[in-house]
C-alpha positions as a Python dict, from the first residue, in 0.01 Angstrom:
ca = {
    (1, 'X'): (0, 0, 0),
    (2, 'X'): (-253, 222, -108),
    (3, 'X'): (-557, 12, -98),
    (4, 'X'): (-422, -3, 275),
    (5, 'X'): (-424, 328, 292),
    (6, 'X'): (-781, 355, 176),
    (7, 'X'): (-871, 105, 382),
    (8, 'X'): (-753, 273, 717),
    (9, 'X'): (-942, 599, 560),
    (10, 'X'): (-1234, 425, 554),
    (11, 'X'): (-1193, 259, 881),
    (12, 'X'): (-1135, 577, 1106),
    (13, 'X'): (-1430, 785, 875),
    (14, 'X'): (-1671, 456, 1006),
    (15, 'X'): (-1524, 482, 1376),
    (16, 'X'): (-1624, 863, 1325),
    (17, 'X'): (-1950, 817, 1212),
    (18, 'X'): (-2043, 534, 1479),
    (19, 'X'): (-1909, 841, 1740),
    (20, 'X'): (-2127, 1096, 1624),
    (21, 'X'): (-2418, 879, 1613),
    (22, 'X'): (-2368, 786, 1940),
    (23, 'X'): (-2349, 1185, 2044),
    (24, 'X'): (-2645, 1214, 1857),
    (25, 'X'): (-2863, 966, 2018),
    (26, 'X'): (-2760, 1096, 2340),
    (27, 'X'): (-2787, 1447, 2299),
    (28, 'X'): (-3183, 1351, 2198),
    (29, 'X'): (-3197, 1117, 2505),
    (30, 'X'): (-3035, 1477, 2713),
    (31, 'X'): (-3283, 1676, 2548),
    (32, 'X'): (-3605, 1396, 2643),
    (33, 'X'): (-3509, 1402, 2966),
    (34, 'X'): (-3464, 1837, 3042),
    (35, 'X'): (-3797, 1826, 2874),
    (36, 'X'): (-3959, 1591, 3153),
    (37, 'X'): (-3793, 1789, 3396),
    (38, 'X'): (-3935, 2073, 3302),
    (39, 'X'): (-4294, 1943, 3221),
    (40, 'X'): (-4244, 1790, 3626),
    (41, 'X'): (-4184, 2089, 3709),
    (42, 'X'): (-4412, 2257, 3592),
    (43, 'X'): (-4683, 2001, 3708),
    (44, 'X'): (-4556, 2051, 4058),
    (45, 'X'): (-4571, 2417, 4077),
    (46, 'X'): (-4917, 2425, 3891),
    (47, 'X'): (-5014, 2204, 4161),
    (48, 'X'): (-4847, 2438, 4493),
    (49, 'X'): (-5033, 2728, 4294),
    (50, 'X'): (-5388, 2625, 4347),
    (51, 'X'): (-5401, 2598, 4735),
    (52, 'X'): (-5231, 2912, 4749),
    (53, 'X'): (-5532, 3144, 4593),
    (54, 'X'): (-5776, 3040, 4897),
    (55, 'X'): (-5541, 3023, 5174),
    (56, 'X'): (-5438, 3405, 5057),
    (57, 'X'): (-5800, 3529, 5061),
    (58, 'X'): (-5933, 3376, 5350),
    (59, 'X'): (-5706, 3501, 5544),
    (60, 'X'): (-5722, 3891, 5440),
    (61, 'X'): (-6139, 3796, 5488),
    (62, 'X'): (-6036, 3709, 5844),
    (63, 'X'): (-5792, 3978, 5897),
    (64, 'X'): (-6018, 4235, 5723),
    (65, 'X'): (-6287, 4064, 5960),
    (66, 'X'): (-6082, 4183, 6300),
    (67, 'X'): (-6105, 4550, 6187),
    (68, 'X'): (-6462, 4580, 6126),
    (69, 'X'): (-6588, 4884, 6318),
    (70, 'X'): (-6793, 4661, 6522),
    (71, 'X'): (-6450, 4517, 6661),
    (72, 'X'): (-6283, 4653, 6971),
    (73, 'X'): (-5865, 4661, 6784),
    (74, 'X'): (-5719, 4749, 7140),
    (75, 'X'): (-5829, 4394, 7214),
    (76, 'X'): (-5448, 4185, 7263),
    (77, 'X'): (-5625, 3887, 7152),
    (78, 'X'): (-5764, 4028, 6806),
    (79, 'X'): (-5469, 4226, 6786),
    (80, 'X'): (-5194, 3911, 6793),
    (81, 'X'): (-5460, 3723, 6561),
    (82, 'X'): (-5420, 4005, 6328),
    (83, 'X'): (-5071, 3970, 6328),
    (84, 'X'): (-5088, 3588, 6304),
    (85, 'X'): (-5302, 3628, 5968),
    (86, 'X'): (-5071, 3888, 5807),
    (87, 'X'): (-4791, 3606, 5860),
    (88, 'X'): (-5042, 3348, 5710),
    (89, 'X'): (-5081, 3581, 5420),
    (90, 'X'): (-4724, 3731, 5377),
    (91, 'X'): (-4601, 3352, 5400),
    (92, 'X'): (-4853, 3227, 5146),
    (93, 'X'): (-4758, 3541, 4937),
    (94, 'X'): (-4367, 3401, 4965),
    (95, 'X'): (-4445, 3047, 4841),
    (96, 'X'): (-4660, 3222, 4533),
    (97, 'X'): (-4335, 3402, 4467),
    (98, 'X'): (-4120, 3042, 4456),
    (99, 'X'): (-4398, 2867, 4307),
    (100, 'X'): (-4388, 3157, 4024),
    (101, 'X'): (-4016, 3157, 3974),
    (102, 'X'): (-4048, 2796, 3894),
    (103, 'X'): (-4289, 2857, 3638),
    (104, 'X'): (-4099, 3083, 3502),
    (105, 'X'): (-3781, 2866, 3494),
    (106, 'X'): (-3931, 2588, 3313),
    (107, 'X'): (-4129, 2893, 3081),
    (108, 'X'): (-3733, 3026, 3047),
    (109, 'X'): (-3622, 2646, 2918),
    (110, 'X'): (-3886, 2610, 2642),
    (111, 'X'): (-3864, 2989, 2516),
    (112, 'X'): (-4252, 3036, 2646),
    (113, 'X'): (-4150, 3354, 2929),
    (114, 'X'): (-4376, 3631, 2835),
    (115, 'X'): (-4479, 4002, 2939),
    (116, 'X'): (-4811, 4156, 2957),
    (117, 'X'): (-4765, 4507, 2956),
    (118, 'X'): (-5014, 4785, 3061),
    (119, 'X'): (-4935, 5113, 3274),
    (120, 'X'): (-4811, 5135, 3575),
    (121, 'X'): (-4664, 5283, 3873),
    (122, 'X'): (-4326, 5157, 3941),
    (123, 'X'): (-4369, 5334, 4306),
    (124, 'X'): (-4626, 5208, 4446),
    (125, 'X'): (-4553, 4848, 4295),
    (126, 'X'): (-4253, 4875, 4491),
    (127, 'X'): (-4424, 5013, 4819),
    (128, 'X'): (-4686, 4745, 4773),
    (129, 'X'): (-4434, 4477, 4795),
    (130, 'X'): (-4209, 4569, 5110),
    (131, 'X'): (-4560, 4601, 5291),
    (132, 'X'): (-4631, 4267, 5203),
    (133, 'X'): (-4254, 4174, 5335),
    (134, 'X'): (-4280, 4339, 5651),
    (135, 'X'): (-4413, 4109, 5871),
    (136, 'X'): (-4206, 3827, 5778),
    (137, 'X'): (-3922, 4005, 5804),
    (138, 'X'): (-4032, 4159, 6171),
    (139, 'X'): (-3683, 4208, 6289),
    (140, 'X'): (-3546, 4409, 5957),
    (141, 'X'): (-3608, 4769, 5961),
    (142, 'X'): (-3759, 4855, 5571),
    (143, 'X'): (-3672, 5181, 5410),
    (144, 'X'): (-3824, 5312, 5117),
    (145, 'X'): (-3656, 5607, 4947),
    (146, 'X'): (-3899, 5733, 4619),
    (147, 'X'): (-4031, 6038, 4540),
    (148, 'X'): (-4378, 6109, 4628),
    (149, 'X'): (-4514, 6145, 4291),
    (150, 'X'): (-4570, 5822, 4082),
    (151, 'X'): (-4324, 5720, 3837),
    (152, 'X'): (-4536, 5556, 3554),
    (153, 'X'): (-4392, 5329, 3224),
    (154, 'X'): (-4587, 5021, 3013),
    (155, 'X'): (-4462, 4752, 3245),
    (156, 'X'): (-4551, 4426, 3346),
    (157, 'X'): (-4636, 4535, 3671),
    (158, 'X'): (-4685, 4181, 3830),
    (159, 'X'): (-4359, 4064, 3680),
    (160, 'X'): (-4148, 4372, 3814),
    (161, 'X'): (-4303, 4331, 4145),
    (162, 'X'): (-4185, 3937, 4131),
    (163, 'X'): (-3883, 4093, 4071),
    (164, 'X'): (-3846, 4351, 4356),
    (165, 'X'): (-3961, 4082, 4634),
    (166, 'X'): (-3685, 3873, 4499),
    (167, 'X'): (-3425, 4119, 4560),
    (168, 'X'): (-3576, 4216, 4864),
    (169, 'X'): (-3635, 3843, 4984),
    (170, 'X'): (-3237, 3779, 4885),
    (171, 'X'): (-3181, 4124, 5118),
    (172, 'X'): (-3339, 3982, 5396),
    (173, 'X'): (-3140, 3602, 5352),
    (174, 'X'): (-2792, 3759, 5319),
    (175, 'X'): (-2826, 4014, 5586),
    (176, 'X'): (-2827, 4032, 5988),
    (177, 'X'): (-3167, 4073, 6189),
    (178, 'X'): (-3189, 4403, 6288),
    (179, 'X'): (-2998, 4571, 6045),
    (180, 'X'): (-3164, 4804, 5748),
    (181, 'X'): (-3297, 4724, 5374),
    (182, 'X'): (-3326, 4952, 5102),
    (183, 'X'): (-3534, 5016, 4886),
    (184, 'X'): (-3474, 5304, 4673),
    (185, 'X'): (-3681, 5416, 4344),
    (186, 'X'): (-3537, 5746, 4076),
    (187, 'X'): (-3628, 5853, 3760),
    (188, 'X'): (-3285, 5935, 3592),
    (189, 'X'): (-3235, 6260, 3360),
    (190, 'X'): (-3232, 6123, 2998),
    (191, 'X'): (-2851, 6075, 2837),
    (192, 'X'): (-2816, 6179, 2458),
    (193, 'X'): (-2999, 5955, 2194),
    (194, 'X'): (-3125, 5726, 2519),
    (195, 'X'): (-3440, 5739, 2661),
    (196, 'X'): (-3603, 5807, 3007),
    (197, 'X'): (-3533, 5564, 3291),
    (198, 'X'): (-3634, 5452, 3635),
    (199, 'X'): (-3342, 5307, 3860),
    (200, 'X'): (-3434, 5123, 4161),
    (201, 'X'): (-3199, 4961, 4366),
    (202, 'X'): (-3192, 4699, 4675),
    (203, 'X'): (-2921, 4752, 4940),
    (204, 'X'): (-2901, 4550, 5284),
    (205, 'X'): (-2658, 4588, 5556),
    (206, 'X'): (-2361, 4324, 5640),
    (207, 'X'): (-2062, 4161, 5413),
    (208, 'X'): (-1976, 4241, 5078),
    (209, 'X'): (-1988, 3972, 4798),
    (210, 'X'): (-1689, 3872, 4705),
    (211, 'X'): (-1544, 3911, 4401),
    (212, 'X'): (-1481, 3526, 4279),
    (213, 'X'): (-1858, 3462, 4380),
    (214, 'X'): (-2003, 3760, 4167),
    (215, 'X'): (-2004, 3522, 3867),
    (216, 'X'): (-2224, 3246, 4016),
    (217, 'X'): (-2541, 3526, 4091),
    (218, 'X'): (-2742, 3457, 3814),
    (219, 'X'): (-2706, 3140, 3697),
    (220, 'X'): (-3022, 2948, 3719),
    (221, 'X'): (-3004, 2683, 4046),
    (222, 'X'): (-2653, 2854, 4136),
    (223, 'X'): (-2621, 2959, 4504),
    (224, 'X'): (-2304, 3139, 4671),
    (225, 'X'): (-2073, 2874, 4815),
    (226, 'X'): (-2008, 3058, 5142),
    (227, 'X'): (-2400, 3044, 5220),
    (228, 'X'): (-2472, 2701, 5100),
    (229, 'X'): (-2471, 2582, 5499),
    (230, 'X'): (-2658, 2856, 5671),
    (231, 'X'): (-2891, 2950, 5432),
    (232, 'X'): (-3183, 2792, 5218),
    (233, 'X'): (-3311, 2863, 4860),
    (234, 'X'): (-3372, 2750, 4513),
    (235, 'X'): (-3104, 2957, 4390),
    (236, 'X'): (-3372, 3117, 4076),
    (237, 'X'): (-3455, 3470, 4216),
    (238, 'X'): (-3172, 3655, 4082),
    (239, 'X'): (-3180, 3421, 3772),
    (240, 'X'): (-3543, 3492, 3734),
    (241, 'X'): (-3527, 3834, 3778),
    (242, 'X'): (-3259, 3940, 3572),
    (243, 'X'): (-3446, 3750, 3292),
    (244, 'X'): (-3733, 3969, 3383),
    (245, 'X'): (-3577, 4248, 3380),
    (246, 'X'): (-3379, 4206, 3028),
    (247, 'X'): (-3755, 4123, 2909),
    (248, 'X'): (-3854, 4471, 2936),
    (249, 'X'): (-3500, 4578, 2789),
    (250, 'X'): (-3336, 4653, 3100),
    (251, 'X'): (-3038, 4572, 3279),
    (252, 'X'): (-2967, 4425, 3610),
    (253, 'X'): (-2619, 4423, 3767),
    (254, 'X'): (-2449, 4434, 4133),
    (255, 'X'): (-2277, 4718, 4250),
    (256, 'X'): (-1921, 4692, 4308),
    (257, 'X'): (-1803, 4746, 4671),
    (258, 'X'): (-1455, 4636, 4876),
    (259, 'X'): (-1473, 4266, 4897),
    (260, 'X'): (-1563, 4136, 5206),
    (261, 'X'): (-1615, 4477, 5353),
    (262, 'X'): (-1878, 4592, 5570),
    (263, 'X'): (-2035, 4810, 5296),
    (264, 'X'): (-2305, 4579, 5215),
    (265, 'X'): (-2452, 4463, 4915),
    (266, 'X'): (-2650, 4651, 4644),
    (267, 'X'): (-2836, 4513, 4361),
    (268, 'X'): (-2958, 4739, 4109),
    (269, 'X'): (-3142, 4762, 3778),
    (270, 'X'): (-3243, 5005, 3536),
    (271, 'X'): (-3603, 5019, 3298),
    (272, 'X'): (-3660, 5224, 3024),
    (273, 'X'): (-3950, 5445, 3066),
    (274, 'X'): (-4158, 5278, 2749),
    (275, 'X'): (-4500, 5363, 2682),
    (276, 'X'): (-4537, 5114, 2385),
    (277, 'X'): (-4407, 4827, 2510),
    (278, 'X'): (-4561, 4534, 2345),
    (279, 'X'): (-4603, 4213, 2514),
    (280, 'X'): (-4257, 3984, 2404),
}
């Protein structure tokens, strides 16, 4: 009886061993194939990047070209090809913003996301980026509310700007034409034992998200259920940017409002004003 025993003992410690060999060799095979998907990735948005660069700069030459002081502006022609080009560019500028968040996805996945931080104006990266938005975004009305004077911290500036145009691009998805974005920049008092901070913030007219949806925001690829049908994206910008943001040892969050009220929705993060902020 007890060499049966023993026997069974053995038996189910084998079936066990067998089943965790099994997860093992397919938790590699898992791990192969994220890895390809990634590298693919990768490969793909290296390969979007490249045309991009040109594209961009010939057509400020040509836009820069149509206000030479040579050039009559008042003309309707030069003046509707200088609003053709700024598309051209803002559009191009877009699809360097999508091409980037996929970098930084597949960076994300293999622990490679990085900062390169130097001094900079939080301000005027943030003005920079809704003129850039404007004329894709013709029928949106823009508002910036910042102080005059410039708010400066060690920043990455190119990754906080990434991160604005995300929120702002997600502003103008989730929100009616004609209605009015956001954009609005402090420096807050410092609290006890904390140190200085900027706040900036993103609010756009229209529906409140609702409160079984909130959890969904920043999961990489994850995209609100209720826009899914009317509305296209790679679901990465908030992911992306509240990784960004958490890089420089901040904090991102949505503002709660009544769900499904007409209050809109706000996103809103906060930096620490760091000036030795070393490259992560």
């Amino acid at each position: 009886m007890q060499v049966q025993h023993e026997k069974s003992q053995d038996r189910l410690i084998e079936e066990l061993q067998q089943q965790i060999d099994q997860l093992t060799a397919e938790n590699l095979l898992l791990k192969e194939q994220i890895t390809r998907k990634e590298q693919f990735t990768a490969m793909i948005a290296h390969e979007l990047r490249s045309p991009l660069a040109p594209i961009i700069n010939y057509a400020q030459m040509l836009n820069r070209g149509l206000f030479a002081p040579k050039n009559n502006v008042a003309d309707p022609v030069k003046k509707s090809l200088s609003r053709n080009t700024s598309i051209i560019i803002s559009q191009a500028q877009k699809l360097a913003r999508l091409v980037n968040d996929l970098l930084d996805a597949s960076r994300l996945a293999s622990d490679q996301f990085t900062l390169i931080c130097k001094p900079c104006d939080v301000v005027e990266l943030g003005r920079e980026v809704v003129e850039q938005l404007r004329p894709v975004a013709p029928y949106h009305s823009f508002v910036v509310d910042a102080p005059v004077q410039a708010i400066n911290g060690c920043w990455d500036g190119g990754r906080l700007q990434q991160a604005i145009g995300n929120l702002l691009d997600n502003a103008i998805k989730y929100s009616d034409e004609r209605s009015t974005i956001t954009l609005r920049i402090q420096l807050l008092e410092p609290a006890f034992d904390q140190p200085e901070k900027v706040k900036v913030s993103v609010h756009n007219q229209g529906v409140s998200i609702r409160t079984e949806d909130m959890q969904h925001l920043f999961r990489p690829f994850g995209r609100l259920e209720a826009t899914r049908e009317i509305r296209q994206g790679s679901g990465l910008g908030l992911y992306i940017t509240k990784s960004i943001i958490e890089a420089h040892d901040g904090k991102l969050w949505l503002e709660e409002a009544t769900p499904g009220s007409q209050n809109g929705t706000t996103f809103t993060f906060e930096l620490p004003i760091q000036q030795n902020l070393f490259a992560q």
